[in-house]
Short mmCIF file of C-alpha atoms in Angstrom, two decimals:
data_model
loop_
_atom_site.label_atom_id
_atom_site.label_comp_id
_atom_site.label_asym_id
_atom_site.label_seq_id
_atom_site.Cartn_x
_atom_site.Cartn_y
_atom_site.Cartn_z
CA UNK A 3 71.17 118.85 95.03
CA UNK A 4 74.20 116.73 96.67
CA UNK A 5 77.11 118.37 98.00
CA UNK A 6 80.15 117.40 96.77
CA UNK A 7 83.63 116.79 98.45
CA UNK A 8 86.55 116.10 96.64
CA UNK A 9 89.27 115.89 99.70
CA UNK A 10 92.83 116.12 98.19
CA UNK A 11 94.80 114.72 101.09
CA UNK A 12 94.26 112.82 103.94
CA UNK A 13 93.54 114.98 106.74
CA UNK A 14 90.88 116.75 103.89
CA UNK A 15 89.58 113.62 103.78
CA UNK A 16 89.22 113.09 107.57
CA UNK A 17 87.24 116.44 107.54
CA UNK A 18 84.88 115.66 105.18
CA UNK A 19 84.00 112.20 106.52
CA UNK A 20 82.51 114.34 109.71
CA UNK A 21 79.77 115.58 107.20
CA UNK A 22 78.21 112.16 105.72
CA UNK A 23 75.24 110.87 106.73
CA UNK A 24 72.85 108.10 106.16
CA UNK A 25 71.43 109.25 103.09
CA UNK A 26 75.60 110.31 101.62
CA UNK A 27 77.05 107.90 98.74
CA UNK A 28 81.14 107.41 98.74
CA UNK A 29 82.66 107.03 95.40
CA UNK A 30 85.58 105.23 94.69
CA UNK A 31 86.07 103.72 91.27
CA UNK A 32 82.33 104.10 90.69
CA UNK A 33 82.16 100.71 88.13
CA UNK A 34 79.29 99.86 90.95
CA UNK A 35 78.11 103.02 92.70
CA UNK A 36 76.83 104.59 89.17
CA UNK A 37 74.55 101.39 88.64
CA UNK A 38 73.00 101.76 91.58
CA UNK A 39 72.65 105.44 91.66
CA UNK A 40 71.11 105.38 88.25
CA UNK A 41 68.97 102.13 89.24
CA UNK A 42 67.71 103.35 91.95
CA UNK A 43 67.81 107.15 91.44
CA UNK A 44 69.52 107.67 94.35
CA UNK A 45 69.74 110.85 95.63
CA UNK A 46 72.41 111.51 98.04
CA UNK A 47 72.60 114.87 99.90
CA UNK A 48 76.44 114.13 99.90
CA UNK A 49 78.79 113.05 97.47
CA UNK A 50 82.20 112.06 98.53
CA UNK A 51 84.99 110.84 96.06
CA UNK A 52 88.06 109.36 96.89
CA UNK A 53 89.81 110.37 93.15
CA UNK A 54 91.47 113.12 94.79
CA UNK A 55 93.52 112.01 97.24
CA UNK A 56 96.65 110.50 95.81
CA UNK A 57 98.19 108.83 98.69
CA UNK A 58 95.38 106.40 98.65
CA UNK A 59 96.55 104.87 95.52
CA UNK A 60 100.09 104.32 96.91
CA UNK A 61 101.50 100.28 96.26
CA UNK A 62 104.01 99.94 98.72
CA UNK A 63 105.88 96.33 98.80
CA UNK A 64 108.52 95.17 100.68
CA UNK A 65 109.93 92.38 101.99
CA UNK A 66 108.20 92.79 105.29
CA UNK A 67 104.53 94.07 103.66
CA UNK A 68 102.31 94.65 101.24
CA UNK A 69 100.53 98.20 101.46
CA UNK A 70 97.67 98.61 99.28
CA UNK A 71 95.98 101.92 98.76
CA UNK A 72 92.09 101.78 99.08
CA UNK A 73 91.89 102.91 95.80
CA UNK A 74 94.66 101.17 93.94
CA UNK A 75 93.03 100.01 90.85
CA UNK A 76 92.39 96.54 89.98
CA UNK A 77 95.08 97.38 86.76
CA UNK A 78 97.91 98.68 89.08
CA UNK A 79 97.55 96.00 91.34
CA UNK A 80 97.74 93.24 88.99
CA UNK A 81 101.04 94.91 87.76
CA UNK A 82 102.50 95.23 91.12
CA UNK A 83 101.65 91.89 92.40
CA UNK A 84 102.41 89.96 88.91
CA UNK A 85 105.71 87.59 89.22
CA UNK A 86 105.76 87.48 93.35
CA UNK A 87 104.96 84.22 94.81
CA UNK A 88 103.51 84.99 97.83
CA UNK A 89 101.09 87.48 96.41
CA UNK A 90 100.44 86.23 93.15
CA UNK A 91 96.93 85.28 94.06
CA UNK A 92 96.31 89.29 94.19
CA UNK A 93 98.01 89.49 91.28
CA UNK A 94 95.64 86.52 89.44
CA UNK A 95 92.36 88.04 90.84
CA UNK A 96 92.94 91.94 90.11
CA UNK A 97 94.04 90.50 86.71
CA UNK A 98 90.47 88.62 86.12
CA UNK A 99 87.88 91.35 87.19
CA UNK A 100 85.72 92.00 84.19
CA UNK A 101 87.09 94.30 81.37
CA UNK A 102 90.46 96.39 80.83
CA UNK A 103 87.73 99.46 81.38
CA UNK A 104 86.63 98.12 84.65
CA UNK A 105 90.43 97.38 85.91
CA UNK A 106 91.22 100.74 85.58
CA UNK A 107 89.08 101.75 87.55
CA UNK A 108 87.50 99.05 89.74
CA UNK A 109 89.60 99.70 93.34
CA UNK A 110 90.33 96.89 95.97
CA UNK A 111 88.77 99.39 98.28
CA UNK A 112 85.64 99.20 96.47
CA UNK A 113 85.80 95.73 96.02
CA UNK A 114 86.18 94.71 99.43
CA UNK A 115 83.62 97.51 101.12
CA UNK A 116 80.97 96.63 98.10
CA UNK A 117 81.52 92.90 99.44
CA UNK A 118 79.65 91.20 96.93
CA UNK A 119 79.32 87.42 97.72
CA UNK A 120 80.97 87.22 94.09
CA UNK A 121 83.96 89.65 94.53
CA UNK A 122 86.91 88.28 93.66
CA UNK A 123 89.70 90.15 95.67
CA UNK A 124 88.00 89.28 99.31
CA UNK A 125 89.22 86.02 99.38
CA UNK A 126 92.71 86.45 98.45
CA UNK A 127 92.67 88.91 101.30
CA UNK A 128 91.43 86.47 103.37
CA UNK A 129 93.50 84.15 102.33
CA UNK A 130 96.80 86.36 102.97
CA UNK A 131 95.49 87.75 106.43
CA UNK A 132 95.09 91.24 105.52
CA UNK A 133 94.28 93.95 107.63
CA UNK A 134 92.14 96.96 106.72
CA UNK A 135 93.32 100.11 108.53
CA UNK A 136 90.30 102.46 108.45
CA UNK A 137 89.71 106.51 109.01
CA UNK A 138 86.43 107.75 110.43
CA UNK A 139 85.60 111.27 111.08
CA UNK A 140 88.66 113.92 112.35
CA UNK A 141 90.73 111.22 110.47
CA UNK A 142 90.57 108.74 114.21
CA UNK A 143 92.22 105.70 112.64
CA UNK A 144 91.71 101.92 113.63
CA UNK A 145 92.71 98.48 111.82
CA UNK A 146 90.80 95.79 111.39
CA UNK A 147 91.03 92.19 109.80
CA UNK A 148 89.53 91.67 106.28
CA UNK A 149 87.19 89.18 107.97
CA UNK A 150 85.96 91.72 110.54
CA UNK A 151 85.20 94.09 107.19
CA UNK A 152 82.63 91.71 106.15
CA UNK A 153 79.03 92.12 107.89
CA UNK A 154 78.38 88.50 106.61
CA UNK A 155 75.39 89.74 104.22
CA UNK A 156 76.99 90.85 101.68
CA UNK A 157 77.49 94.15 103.29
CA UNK A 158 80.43 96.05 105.64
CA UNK A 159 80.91 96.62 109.35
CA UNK A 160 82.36 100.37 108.75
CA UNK A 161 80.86 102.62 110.83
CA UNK A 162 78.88 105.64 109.63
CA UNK A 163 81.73 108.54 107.93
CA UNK A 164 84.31 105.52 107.60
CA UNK A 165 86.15 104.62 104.90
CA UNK A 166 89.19 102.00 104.47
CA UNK A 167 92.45 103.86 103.66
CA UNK A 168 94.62 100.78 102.79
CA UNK A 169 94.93 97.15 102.73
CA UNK A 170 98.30 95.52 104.76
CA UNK A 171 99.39 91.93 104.39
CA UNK A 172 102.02 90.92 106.76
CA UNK A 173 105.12 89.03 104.08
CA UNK A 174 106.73 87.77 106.73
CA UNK A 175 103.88 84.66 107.83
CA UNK A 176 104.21 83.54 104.11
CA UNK A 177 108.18 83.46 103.17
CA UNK A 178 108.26 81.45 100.73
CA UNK A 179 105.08 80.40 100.29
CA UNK A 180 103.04 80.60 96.40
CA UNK A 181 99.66 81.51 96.08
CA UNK A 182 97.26 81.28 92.97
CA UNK A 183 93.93 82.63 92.48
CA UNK A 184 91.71 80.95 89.72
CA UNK A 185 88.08 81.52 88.97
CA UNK A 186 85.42 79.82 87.04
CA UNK A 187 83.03 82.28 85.02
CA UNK A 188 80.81 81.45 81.78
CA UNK A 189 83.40 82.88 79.67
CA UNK A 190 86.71 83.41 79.99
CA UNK A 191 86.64 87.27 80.01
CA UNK A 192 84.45 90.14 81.01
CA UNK A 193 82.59 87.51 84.25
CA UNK A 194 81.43 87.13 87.16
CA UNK A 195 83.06 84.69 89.39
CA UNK A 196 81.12 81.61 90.14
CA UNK A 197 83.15 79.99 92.02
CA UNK A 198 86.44 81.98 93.04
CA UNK A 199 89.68 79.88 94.28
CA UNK A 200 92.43 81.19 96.28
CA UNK A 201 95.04 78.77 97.23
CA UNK A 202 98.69 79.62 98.98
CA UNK A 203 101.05 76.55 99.65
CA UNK A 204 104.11 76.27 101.38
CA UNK A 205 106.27 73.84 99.70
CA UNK A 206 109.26 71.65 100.63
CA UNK A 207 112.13 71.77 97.89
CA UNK A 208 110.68 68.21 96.42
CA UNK A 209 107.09 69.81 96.31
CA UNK A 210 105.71 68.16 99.44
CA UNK A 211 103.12 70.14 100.40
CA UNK A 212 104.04 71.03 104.31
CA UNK A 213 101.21 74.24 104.67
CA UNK A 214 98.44 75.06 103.34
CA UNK A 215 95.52 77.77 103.02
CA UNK A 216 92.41 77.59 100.51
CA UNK A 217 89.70 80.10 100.58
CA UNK A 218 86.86 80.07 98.04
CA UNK A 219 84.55 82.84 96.90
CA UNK A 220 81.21 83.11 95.40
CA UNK A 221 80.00 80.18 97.26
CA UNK A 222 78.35 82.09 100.41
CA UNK A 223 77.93 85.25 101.06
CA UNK A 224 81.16 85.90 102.97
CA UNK A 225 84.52 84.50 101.68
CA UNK A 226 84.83 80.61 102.51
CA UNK A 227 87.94 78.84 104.29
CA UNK A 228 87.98 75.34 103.41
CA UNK A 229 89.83 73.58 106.26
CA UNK A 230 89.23 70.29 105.63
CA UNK A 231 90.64 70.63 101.41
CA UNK A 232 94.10 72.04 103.48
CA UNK A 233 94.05 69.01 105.05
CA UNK A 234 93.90 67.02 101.73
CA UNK A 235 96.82 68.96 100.78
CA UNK A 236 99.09 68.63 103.61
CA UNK A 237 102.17 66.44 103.46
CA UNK A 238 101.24 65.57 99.68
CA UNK A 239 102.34 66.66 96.39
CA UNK A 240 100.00 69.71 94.34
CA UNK A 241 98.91 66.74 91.76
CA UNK A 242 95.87 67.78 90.00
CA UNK A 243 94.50 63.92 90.80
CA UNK A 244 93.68 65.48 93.73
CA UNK A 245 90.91 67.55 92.36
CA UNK A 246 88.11 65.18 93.11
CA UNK A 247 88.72 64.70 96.41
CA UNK A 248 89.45 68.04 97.20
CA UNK A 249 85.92 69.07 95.45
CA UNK A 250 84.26 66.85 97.81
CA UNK A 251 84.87 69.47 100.27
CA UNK A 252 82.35 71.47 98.37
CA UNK A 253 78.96 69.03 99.72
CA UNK A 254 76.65 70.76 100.97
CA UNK A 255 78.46 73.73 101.61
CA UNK A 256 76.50 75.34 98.20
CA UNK A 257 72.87 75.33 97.78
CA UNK A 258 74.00 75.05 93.97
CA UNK A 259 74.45 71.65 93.20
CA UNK A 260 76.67 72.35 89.71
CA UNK A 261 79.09 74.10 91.98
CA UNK A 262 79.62 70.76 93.78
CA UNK A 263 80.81 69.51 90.78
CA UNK A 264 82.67 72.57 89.27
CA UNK A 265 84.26 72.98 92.56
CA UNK A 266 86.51 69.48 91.11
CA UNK A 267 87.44 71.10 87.69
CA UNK A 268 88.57 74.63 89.65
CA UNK A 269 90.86 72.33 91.92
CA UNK A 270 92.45 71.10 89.10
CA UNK A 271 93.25 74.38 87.30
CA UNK A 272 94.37 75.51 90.57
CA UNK A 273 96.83 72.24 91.13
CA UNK A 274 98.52 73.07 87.82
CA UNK A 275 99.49 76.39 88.78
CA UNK A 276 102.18 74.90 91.81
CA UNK A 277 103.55 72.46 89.16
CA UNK A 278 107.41 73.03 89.19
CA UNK B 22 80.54 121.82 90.92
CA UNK B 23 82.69 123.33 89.05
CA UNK B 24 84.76 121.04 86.63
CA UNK B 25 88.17 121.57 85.48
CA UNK B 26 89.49 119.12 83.13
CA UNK B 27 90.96 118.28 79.58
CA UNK B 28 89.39 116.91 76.62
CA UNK B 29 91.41 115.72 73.29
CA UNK B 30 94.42 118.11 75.06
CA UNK B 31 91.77 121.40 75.14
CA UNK B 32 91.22 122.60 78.91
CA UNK B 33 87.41 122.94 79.57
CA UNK B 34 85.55 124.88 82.46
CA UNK B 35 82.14 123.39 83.05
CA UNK B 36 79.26 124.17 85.72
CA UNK B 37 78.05 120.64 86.25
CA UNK B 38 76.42 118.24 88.79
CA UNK B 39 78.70 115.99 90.24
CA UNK B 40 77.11 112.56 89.33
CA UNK B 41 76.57 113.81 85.79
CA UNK B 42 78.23 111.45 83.79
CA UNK B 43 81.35 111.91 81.25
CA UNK B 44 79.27 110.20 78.63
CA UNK B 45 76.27 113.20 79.02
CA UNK B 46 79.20 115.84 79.46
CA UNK B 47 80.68 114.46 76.15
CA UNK B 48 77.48 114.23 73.99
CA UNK B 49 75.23 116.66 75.48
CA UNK B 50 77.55 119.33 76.84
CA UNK B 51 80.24 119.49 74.53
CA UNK B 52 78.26 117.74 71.67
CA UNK B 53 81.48 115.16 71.31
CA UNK B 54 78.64 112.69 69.91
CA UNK B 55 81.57 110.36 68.54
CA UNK B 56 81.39 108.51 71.87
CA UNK B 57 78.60 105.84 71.83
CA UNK B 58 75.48 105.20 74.80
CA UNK B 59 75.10 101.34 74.39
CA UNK B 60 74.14 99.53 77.37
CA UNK B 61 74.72 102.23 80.18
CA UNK B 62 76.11 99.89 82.86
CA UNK B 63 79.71 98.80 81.55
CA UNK B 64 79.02 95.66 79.67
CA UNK B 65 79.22 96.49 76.13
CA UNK B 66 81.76 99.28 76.04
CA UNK B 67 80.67 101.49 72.95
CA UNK B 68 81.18 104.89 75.12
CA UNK B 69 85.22 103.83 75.98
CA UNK B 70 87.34 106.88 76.00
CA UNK B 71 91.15 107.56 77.70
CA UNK B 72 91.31 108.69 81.07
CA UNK B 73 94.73 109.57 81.30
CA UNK B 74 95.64 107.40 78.38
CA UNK B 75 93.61 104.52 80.37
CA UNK B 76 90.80 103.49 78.43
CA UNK B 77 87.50 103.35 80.89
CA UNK B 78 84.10 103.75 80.49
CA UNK B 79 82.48 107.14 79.95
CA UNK B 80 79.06 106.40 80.72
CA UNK B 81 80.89 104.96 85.09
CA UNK B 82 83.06 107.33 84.89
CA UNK B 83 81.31 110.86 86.91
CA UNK B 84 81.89 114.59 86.76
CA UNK B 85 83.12 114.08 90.39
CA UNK B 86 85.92 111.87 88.89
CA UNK B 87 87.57 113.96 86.49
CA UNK B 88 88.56 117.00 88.11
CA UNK B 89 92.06 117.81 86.72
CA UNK B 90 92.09 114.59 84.59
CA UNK B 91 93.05 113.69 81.20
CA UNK B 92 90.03 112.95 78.81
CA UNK B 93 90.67 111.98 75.03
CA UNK B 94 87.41 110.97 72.80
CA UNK B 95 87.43 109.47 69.11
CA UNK B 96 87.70 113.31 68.18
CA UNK B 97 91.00 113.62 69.39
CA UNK B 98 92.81 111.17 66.86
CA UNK B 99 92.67 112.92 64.24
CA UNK B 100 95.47 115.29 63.80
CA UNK B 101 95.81 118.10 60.94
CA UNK B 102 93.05 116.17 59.15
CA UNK B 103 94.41 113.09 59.23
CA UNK B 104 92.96 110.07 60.53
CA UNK B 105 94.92 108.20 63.19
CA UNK B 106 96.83 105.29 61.75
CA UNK B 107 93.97 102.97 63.70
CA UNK B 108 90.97 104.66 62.45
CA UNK B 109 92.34 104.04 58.87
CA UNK B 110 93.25 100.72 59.53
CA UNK B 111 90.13 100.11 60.50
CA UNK B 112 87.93 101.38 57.34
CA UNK B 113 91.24 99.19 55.38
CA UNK B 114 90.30 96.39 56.68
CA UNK B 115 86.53 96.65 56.63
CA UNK B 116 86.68 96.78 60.69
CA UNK B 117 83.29 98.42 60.70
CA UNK B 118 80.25 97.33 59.92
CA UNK B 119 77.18 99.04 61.86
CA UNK B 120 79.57 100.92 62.81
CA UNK B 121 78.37 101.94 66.75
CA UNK B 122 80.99 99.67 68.68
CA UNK B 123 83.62 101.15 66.06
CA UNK B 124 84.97 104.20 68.16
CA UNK B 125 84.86 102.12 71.55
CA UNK B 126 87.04 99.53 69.90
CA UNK B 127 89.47 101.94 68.88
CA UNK B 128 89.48 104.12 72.04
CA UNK B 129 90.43 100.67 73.78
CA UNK B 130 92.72 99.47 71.22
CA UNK B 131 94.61 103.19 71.07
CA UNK B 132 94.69 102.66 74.83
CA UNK B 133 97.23 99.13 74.20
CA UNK B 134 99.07 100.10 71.64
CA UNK B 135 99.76 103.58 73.88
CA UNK B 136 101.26 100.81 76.60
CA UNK B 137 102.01 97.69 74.23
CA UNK B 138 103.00 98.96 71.25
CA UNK B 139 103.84 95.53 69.91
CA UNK B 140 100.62 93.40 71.02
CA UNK B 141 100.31 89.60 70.19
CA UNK B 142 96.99 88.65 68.64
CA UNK B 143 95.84 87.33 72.22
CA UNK B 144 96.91 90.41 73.73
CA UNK B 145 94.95 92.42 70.87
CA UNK B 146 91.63 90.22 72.07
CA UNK B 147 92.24 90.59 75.85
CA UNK B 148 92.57 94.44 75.21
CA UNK B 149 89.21 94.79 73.62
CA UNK B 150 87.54 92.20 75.47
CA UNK B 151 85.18 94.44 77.43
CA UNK B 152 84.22 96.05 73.44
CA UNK B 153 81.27 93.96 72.03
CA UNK B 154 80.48 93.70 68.24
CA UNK B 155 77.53 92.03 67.67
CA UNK B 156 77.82 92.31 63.65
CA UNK B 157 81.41 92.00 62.36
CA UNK B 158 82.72 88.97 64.69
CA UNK B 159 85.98 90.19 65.27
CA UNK B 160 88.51 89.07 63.17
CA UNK B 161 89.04 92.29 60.56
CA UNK B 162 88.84 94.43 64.11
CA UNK B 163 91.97 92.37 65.35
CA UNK B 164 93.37 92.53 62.04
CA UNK B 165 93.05 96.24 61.78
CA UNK B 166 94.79 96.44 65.28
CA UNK B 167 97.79 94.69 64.37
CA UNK B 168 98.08 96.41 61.38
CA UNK B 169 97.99 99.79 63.11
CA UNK B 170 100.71 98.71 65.47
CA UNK B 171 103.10 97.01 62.69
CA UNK B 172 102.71 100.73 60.53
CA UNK B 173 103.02 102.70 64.01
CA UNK B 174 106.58 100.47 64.01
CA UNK B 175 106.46 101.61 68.22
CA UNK B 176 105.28 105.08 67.49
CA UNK B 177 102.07 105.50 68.77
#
């Protein structure tokens, strides 16, 4: 039979982190963790959920910084972020994770720790420079990048009795900069990202392109920054014509060879959203 | 554990196991079979209910999870023996055919019109995107929606 902690602050929370173990499960949202507990009939002699603690839901925005709660749903994110340049790309992916039912209560904590190779919020936070700030046991704090978070197999670099409290992205390296996320599923709704595209450019008041950043998902198992598509982009105008050459960016950087292609179509959807 | 939480605005006291899940507590515990099991892993979402008047799914959605929290099932519509203006709407418009996607589609569609009471059509199919019919197709269940929302005028 598990034990069960439900920590209702922070400093509960930094207690009961001292008592997981290898074999202990942490629930966030739980739109993952119950499909694999029930696939695998996972037993865990500990059961930690996050639910209780409010202050890990905060949204805190201001000119300066974005402050993310771990467990800010996908929902309350999208409705925070929604209408502000720089982190409209948050905004766009939070929006598009699979059903209202899972937004509410799919958490960018979750998300990003879960690192799925198909996660959509990973490489907008990427793309923005976030930083995790994380709590191990006795609530000993550290902060991290969101690259750092990701083992590179689809898995996290927390240590044993960590969890990530919130997410920070510094405003201040992207004043007035826009950022879009757009993904490419089989449907429009309820998906899985197949190729995930999170673009931020820094504009000049005639739409000359003078910065910027492009970071795909779903394409390896870590989020991808395309260097050589910023390139493309620099010191030219966001015209979607641009989407083929910008997709060639895409050879053999995929072992699927549709992607290639697809990559040119998700260029172009993401060109139309820095038309004036 | 011991769970402390609301369902359809009644406080309940349960013994439980923490990764029992809301959609057992419902059906087997409480024998609230109104809420549907379809696929078990989020897909299809027959077993939506309001968690806090946020529509989720009850079969991802653990004991551990609802301490203190908000639950409202198809049961809880109905007030004094009347059917919520949805659930009518519904059976007006011939929104039903099987019938077992029925109460997830209005659990989510209660859920918008308790945030949006005046939903365009697109917003009506974005809202019950995660709810799969695989009999009716759709179009009365967005119909009834609408319906429900012009009658509710903004009350919901």
């Amino acid at each position: 039979m598990s034990t069960c902690y439900i920590p209702k602050t922070v400093e509960e929370l930094g207690g009961a982190l001292g008592h997981l173990t290898e074999d202990s499960l942490i629930l966030a949202g739980g739109t993952d963790l119950v499909l694999h507990l029930r696939a695998e009939h996972l037993q865990p002699d500990v059961l930690l959920s996050l639910c209780g603690v409010p202050q890990l839901r905060i949204i805190e925005i201001t000119s300066e910084q974005a402050s993310i709660g771990a467990m800010a749903t996908m929902a309350e994110i999208h409705k925070a972020m929604d209408g502000l340049p720089d982190l409209q790309a948050l905004a766009d992916a939070a929006g598009g994770v699979g059903s209202p039912q899972i937004r509410n209560k799919g958490t960018i904590g979750g998300n990003a720790a879960n690192a799925s190779a198909a996660a959509d919020l990973p490489p907008v936070l990427w793309l923005l420079n976030a930083q995790a700030e994380i709590m191990g046991p006795g609530g000993v704090r550290r902060t991290i990048s969101v690259q750092e978070l990701a083992d590179g197999h689809q898995g996290n670099t927390l240590a044993l009795g960590e969890v990530v409290l919130r997410f920070l992205i510094d405003r201040t390296a992207f004043t007035g900069w826009r950022s879009a996320f757009v993904k490419l599923g089989h449907r429009s709704q309820v998906t899985i990202s197949r190729i995930g595209m999170a673009m931020a450019l820094l504009q000049a008041a005639d739409g000359t392109i003078q910065d910027a950043r492009v970071v795909a998902g779903a394409i390896k198992p870590v989020p991808f920054p395309l260097p050589a598509a910023e390139a493309i982009l620099r010191g030219k105008r966001p015209d979607p014509g641009l989407a083929v050459e910008l997709g060639e960016t895409f050879k053999g950087n995929t072992r699927r060879v549709y992607k290639e292609n697809a990559a040119k179509g998700v260029f172009q959807d993401t060109l139309l959203r820095f038309q004036p | 554990m011991k769970l402390d939480f609301f369902v359809n605005e009644e406080a309940v006291t349960l013994e439980t196991q923490p990764q029992r899940r809301l959609l057992d507590i419902l059906r087997e515990d409480l024998g609230l079979t109104g809420t549907k099991e379809g696929c078990s892993e989020g897909e299809c979402g027959a077993c939506t209910v309001l968690l806090d008047d946020l529509a989720v799914h009850s079969c991802l959605t653990l004991a551990a999870q609802l301490q203190g929290r908000r639950v409202t099932t198809i049961e809880g519509l109905e007030k004094n023996g009347e059917l919520d203006i949805l659930q009518r709407c519904f059976v007006e418009e011939i929104a039903i055919q099987c019938g077992f996607c029925t109460t997830g589609m209005i659990m989510s569609a209660k859920a918008l019109l308790l945030q949006n009471p005046h939903p365009t059509p697109e917003e009506i199919r974005t809202a019950l995107s995660g709810n799969l019919c695989r009999c009716s197709g759709y179009v009365q269940i967005v119909k009834a929606v609408s319906r429900a929302a012009d009658e509710m005028g903004g009350r919901v």
